[in-house]
PDB file of N, CA and C in Angstrom:
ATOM      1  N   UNK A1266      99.505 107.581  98.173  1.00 78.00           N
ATOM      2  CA  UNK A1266     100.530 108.484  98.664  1.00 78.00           C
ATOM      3  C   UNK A1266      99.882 109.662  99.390  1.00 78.00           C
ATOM      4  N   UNK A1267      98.766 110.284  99.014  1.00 81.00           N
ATOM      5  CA  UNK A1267      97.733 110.992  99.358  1.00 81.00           C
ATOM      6  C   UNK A1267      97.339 110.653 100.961  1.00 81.00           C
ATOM      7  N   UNK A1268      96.777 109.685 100.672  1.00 75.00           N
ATOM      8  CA  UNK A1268      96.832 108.704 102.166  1.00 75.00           C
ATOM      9  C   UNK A1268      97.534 109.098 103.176  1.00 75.00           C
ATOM     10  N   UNK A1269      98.672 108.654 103.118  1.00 79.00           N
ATOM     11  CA  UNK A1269      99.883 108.581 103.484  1.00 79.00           C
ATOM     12  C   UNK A1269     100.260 110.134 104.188  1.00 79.00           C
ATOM     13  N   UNK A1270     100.498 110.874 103.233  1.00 82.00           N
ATOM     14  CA  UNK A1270     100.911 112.333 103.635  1.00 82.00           C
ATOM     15  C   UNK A1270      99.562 113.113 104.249  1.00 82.00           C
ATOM     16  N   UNK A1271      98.358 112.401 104.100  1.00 82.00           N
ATOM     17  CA  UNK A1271      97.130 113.337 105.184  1.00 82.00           C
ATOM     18  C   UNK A1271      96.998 112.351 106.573  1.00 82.00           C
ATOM     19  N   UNK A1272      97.811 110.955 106.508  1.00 80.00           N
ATOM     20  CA  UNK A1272      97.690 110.747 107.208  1.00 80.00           C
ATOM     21  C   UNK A1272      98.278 110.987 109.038  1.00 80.00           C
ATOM     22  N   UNK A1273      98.947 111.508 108.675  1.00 81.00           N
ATOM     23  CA  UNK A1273     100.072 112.660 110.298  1.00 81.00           C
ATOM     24  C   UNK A1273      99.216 113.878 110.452  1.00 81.00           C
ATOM     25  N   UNK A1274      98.430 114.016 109.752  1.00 83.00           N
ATOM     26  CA  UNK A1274      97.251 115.387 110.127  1.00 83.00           C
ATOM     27  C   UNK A1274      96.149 115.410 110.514  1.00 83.00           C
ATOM     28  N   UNK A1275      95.797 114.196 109.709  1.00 85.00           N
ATOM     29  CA  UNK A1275      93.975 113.822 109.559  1.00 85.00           C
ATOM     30  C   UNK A1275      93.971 112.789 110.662  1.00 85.00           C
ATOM     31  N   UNK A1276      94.388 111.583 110.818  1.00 83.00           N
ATOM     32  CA  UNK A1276      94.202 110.710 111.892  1.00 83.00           C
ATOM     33  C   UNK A1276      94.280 111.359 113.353  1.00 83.00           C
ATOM     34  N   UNK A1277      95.103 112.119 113.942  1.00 84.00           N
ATOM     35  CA  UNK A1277      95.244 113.235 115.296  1.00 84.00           C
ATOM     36  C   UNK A1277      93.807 114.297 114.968  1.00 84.00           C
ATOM     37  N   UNK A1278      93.292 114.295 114.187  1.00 87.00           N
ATOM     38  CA  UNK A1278      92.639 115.199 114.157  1.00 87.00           C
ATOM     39  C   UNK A1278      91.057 114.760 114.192  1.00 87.00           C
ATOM     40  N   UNK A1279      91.078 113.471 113.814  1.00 87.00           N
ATOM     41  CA  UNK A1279      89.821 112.904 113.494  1.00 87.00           C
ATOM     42  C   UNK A1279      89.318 111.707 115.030  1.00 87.00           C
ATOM     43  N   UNK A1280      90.899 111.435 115.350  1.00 87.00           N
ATOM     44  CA  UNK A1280      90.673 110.471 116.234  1.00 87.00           C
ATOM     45  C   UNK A1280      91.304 110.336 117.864  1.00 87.00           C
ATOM     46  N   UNK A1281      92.043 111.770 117.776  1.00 85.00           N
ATOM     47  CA  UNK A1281      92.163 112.062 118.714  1.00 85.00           C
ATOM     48  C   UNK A1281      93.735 111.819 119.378  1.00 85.00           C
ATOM     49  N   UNK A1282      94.061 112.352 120.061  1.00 81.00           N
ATOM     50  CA  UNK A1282      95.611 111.774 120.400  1.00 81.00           C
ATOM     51  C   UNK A1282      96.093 110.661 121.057  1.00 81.00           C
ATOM     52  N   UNK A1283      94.753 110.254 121.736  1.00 82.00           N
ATOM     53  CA  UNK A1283      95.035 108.529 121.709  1.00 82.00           C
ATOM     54  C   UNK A1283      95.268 107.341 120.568  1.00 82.00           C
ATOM     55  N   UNK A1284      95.029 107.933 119.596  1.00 81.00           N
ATOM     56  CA  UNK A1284      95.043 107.253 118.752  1.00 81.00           C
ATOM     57  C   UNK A1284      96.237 107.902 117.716  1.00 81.00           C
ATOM     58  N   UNK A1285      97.171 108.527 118.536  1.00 80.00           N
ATOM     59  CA  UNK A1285      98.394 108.666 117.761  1.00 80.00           C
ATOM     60  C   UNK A1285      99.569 107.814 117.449  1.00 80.00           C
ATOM     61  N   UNK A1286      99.596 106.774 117.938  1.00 80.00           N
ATOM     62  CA  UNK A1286      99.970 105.104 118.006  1.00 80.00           C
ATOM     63  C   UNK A1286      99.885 104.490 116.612  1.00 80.00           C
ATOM     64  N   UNK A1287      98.806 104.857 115.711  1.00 83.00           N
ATOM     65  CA  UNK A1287      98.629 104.305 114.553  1.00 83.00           C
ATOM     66  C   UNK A1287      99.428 104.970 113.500  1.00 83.00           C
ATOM     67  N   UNK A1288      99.705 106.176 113.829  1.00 84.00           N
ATOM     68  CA  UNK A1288     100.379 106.554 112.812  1.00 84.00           C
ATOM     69  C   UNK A1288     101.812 106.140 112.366  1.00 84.00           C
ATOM     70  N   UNK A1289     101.874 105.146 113.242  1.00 85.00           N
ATOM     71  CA  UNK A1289     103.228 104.027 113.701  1.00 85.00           C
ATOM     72  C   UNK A1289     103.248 102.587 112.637  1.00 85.00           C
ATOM     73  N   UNK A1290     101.669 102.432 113.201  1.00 88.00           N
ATOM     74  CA  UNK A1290     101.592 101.236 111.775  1.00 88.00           C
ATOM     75  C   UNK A1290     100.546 101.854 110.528  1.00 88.00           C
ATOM     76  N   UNK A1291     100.281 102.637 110.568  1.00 85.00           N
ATOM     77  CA  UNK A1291      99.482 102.900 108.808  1.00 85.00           C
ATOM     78  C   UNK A1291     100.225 102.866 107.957  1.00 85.00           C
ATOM     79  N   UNK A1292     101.913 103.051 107.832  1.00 86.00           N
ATOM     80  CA  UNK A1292     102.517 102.861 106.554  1.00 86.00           C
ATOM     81  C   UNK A1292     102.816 101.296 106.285  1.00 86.00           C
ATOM     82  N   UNK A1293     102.431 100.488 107.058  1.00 89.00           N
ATOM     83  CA  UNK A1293     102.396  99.415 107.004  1.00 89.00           C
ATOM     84  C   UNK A1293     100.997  98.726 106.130  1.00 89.00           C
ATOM     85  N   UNK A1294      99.465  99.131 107.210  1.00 89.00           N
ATOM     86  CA  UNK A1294      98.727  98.998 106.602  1.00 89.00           C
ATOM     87  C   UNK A1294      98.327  99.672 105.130  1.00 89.00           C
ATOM     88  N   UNK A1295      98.377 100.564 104.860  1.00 88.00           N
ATOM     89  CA  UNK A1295      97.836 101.341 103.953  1.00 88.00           C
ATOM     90  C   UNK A1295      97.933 100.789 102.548  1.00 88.00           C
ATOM     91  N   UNK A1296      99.315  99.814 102.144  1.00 89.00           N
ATOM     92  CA  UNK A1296      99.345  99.502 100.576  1.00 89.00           C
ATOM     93  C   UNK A1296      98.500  97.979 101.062  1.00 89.00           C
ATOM     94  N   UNK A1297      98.014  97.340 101.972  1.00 90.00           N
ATOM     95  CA  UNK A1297      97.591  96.308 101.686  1.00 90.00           C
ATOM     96  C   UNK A1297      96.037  96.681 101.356  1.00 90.00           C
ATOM     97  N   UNK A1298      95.718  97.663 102.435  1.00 89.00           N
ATOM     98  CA  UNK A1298      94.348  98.403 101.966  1.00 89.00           C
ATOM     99  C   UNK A1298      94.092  98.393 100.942  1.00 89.00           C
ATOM    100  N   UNK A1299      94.576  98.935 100.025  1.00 90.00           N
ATOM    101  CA  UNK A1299      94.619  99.698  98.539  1.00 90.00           C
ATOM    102  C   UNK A1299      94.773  98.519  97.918  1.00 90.00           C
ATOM    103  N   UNK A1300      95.332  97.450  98.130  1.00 89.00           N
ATOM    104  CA  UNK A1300      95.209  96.755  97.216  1.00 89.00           C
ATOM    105  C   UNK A1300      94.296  95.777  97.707  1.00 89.00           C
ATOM    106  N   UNK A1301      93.762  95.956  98.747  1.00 91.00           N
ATOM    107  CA  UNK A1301      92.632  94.776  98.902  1.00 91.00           C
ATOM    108  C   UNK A1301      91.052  95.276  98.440  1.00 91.00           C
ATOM    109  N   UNK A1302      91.073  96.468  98.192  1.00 91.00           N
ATOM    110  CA  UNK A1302      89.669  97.127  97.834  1.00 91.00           C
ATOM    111  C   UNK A1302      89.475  96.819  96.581  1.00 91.00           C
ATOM    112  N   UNK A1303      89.904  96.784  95.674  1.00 93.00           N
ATOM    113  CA  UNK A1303      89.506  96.265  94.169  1.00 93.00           C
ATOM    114  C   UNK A1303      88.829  94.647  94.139  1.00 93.00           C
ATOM    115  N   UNK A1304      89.526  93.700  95.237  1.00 93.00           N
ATOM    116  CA  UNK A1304      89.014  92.199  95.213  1.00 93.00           C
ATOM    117  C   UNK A1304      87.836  91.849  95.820  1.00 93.00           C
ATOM    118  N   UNK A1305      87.633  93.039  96.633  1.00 92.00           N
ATOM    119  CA  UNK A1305      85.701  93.537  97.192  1.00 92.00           C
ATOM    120  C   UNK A1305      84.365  93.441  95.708  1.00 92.00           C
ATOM    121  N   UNK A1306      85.228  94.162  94.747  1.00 94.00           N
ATOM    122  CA  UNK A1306      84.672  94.111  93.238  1.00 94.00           C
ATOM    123  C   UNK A1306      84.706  92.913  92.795  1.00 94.00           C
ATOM    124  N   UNK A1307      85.758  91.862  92.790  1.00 95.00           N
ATOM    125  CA  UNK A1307      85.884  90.803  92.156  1.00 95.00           C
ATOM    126  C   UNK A1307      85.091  89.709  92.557  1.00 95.00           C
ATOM    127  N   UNK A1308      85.132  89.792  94.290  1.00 95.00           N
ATOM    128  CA  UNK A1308      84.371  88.614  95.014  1.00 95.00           C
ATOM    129  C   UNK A1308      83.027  88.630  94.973  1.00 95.00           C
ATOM    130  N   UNK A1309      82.599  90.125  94.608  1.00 95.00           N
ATOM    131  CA  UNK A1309      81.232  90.491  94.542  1.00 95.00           C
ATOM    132  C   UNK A1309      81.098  89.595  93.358  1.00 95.00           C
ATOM    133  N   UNK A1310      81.181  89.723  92.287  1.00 96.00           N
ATOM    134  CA  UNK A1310      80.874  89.326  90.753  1.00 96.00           C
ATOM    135  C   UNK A1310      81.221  88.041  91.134  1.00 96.00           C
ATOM    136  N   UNK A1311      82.463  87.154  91.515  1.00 96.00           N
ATOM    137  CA  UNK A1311      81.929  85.935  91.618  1.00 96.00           C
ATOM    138  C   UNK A1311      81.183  85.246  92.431  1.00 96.00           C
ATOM    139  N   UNK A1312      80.749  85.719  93.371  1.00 95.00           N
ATOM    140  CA  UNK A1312      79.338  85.521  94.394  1.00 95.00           C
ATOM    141  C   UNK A1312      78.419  85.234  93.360  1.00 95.00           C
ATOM    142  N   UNK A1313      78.295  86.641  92.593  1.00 96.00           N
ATOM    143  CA  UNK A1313      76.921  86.951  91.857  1.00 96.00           C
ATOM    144  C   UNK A1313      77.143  85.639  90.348  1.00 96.00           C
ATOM    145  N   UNK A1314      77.845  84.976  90.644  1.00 97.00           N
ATOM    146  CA  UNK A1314      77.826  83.995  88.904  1.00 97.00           C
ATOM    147  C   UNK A1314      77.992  82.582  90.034  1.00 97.00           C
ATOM    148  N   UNK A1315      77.834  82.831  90.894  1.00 96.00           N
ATOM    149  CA  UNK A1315      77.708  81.573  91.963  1.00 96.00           C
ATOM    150  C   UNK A1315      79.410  80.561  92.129  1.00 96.00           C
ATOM    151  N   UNK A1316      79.866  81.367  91.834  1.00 96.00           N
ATOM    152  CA  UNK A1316      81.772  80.827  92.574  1.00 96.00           C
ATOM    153  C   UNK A1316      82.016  81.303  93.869  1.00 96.00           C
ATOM    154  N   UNK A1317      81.346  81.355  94.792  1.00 96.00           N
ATOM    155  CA  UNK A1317      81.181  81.459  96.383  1.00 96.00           C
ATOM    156  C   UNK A1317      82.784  80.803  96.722  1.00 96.00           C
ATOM    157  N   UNK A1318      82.466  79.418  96.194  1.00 97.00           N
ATOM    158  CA  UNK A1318      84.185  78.677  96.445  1.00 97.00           C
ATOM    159  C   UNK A1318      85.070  79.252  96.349  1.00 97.00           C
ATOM    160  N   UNK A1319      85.226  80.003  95.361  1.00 97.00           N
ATOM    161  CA  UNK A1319      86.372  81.173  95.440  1.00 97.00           C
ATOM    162  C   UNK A1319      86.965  81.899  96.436  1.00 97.00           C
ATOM    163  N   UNK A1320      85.876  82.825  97.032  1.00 96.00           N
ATOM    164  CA  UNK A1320      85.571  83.326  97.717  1.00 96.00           C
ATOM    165  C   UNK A1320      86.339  83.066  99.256  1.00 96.00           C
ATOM    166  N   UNK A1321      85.751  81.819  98.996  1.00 97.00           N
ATOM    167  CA  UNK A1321      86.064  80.824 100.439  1.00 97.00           C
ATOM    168  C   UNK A1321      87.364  80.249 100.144  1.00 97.00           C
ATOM    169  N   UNK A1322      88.313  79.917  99.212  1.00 97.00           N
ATOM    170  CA  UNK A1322      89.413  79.608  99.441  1.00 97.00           C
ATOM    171  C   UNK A1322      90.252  80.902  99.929  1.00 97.00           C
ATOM    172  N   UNK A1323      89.943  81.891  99.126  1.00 97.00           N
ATOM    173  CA  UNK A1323      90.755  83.249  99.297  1.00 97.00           C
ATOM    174  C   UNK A1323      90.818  83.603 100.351  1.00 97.00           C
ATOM    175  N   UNK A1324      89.193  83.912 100.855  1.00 96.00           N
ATOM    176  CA  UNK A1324      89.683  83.937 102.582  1.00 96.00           C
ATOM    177  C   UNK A1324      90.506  83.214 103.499  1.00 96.00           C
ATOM    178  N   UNK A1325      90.228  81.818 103.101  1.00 97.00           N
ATOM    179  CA  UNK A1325      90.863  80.821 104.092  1.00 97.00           C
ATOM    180  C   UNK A1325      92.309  81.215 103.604  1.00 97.00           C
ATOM    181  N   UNK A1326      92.576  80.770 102.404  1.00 97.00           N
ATOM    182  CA  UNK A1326      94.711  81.691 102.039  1.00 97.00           C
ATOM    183  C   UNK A1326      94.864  82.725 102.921  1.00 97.00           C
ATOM    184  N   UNK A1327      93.949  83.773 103.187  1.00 96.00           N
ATOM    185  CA  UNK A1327      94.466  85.022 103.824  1.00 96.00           C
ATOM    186  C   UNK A1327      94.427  84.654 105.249  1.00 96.00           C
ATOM    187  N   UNK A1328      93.748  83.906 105.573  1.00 97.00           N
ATOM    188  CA  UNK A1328      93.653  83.142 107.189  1.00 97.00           C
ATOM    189  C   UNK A1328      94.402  82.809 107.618  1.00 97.00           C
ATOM    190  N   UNK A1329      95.269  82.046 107.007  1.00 97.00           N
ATOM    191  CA  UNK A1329      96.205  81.269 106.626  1.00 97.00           C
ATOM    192  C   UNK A1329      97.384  81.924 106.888  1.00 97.00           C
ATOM    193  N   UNK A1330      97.991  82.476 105.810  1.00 97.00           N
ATOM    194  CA  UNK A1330      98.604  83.663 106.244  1.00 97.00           C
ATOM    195  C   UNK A1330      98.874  84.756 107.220  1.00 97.00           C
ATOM    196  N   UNK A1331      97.467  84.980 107.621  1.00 96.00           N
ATOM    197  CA  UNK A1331      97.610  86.092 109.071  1.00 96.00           C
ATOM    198  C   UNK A1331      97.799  85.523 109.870  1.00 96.00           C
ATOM    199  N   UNK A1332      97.315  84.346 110.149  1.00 97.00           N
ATOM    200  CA  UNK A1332      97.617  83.331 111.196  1.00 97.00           C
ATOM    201  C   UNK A1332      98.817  83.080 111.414  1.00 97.00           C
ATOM    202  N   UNK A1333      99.381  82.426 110.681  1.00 97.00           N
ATOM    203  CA  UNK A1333     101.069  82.203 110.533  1.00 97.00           C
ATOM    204  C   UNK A1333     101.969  83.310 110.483  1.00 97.00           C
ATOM    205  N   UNK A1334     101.981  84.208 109.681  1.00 97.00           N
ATOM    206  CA  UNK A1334     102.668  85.198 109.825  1.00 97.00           C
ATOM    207  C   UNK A1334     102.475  85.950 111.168  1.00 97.00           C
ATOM    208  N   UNK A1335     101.611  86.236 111.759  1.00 96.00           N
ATOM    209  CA  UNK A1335     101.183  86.593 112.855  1.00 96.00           C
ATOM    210  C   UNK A1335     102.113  85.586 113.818  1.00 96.00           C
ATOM    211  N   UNK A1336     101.694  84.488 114.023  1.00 97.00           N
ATOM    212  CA  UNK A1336     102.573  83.922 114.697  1.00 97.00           C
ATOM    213  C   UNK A1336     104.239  83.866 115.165  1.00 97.00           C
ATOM    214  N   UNK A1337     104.678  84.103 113.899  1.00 97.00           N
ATOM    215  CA  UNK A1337     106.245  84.835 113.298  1.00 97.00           C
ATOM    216  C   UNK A1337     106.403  85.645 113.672  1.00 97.00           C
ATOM    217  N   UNK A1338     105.534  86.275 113.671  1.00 96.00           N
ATOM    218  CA  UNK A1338     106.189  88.209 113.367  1.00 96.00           C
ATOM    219  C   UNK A1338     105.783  89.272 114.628  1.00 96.00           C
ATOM    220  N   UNK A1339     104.709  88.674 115.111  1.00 96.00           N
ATOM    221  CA  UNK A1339     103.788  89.485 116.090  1.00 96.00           C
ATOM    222  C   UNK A1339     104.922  89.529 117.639  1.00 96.00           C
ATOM    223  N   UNK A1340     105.497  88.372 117.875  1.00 96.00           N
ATOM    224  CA  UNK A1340     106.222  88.345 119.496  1.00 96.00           C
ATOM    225  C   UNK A1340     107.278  88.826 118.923  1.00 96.00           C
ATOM    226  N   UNK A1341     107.917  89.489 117.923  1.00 96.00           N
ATOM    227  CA  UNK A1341     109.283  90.137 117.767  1.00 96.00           C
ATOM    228  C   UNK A1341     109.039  91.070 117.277  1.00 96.00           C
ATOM    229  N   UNK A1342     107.983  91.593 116.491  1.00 95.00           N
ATOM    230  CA  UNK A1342     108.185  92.733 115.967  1.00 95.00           C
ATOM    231  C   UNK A1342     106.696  93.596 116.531  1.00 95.00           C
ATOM    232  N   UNK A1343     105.991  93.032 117.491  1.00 94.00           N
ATOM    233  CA  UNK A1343     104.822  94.034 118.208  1.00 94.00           C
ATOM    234  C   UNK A1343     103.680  94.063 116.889  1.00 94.00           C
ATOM    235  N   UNK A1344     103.014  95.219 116.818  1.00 92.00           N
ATOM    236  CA  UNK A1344     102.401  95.816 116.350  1.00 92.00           C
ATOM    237  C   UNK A1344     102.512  96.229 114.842  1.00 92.00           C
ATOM    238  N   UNK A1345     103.596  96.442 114.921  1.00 93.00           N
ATOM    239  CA  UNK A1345     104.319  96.865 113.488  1.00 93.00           C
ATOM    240  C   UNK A1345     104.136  95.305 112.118  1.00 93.00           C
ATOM    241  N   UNK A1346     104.261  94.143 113.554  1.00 95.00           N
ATOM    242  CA  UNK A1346     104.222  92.932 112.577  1.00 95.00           C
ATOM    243  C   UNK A1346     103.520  92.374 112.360  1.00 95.00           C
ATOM    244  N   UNK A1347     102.387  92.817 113.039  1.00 94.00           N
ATOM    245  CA  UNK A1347     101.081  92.691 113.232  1.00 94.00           C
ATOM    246  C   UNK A1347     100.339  93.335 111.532  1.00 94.00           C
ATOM    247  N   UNK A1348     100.645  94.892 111.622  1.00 94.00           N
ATOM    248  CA  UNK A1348     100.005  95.652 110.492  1.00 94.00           C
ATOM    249  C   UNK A1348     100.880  94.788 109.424  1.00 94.00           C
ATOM    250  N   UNK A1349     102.455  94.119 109.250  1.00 95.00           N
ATOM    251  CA  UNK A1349     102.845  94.359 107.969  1.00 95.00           C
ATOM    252  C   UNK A1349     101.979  92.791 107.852  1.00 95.00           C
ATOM    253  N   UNK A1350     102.077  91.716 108.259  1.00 96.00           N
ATOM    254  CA  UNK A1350     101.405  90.776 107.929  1.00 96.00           C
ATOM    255  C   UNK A1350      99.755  90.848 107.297  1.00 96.00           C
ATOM    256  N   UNK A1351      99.068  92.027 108.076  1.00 95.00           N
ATOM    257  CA  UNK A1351      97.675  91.718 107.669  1.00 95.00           C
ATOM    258  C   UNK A1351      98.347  92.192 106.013  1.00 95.00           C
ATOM    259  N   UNK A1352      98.713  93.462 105.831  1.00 95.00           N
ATOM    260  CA  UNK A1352      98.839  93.917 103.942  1.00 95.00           C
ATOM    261  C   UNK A1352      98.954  92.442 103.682  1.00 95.00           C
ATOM    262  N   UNK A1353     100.175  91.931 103.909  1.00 96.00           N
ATOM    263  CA  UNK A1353     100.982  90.646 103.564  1.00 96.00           C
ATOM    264  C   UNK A1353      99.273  89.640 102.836  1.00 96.00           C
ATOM    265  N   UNK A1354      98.671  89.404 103.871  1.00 96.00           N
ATOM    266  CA  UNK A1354      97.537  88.944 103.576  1.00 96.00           C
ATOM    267  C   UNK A1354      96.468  89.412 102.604  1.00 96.00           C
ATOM    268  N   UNK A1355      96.872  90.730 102.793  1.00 96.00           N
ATOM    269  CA  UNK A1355      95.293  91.456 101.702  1.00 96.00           C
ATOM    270  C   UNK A1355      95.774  91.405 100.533  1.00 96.00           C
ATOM    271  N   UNK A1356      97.547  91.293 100.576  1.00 95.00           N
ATOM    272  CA  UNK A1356      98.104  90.885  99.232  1.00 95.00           C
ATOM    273  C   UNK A1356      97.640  89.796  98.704  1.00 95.00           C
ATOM    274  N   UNK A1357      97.893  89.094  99.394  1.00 96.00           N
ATOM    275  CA  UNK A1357      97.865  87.367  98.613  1.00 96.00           C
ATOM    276  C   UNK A1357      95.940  87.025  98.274  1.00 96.00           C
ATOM    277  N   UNK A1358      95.366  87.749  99.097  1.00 96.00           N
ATOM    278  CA  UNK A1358      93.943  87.258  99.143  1.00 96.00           C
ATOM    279  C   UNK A1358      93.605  87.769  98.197  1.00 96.00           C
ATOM    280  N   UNK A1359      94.208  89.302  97.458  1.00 96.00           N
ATOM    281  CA  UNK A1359      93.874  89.806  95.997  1.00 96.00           C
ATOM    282  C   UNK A1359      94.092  89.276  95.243  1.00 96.00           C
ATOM    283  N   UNK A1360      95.485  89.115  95.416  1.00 96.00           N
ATOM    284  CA  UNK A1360      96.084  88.316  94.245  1.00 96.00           C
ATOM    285  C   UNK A1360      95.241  86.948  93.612  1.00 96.00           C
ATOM    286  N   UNK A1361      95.037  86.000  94.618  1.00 97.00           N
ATOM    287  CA  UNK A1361      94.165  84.944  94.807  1.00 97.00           C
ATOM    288  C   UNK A1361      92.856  85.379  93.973  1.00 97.00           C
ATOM    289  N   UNK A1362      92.501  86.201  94.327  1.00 96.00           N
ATOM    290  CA  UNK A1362      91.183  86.447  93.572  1.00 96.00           C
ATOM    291  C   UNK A1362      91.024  87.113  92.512  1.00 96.00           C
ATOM    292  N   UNK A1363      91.946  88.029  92.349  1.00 96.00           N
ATOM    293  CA  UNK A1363      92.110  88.579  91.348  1.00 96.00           C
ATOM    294  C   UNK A1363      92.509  87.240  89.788  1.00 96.00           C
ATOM    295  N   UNK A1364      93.792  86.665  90.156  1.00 97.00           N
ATOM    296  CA  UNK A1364      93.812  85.256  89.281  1.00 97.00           C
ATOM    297  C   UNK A1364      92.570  84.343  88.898  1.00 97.00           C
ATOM    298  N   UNK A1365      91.760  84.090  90.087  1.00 96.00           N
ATOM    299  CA  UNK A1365      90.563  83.079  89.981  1.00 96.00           C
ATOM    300  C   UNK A1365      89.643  84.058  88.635  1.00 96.00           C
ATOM    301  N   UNK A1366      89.238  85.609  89.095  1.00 95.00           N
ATOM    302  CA  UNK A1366      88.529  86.198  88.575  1.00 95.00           C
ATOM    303  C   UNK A1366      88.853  86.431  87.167  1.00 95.00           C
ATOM    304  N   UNK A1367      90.194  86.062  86.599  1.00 96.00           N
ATOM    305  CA  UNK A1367      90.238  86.540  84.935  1.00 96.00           C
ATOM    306  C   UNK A1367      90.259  85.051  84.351  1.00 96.00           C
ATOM    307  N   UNK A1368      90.482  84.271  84.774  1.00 95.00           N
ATOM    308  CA  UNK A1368      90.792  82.969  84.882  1.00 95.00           C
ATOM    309  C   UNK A1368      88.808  82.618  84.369  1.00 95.00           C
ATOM    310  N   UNK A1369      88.483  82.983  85.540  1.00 91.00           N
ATOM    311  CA  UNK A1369      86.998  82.812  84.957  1.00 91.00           C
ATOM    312  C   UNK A1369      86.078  83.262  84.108  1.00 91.00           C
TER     313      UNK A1369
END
């Protein structure tokens, strides 16, 4: 939420007013962010116990997903459907890994 509310201040400020466009889709991106940073932890540890496969399905699901949804969403809804699909993806690719990882 933090995010969120520095983000109409801090992004114009950091990146300039060309890049005031994003502040259009970051409420889009931002909860997939957040929830895709914890499965950075998970994929690490199963790398490191040698479940690489994991790894590699999760990505390919999220591939999968951006791909297709992208396809859907991107010629009707621009940009906007662009950002909500990738979360859409960082969702499922957590989720995905997150399951594999307690599971294991």
């Amino acid at each position: 939420v933090l995010g969120y509310l520095l983000s109409y201040w801090l992004l114009p400020l950091l990146f300039g007013k060309d890049y005031e466009f994003v502040l259009e889709i970051f409420p889009f991106l931002l909860p997939g962010i957040a929830l895709f940073a914890p499965s950075i932890l998970w994929s690490a540890y199963l790398g490191g116990i040698n479940r690489v496969d994991i790894n590699v399905k999760a990505s390919l699901l999220g591939f999968i997903i951006a791909l297709l949804g992208g396809l859907l969403l991107i010629p009707q809804y621009g940009v906007v459907g662009a950002a909500f699909v990738s979360s859409l993806s960082y969702l499922i690719t957590s989720a995905y890994t997150f399951y594999q990882f307690r599971r294991v």
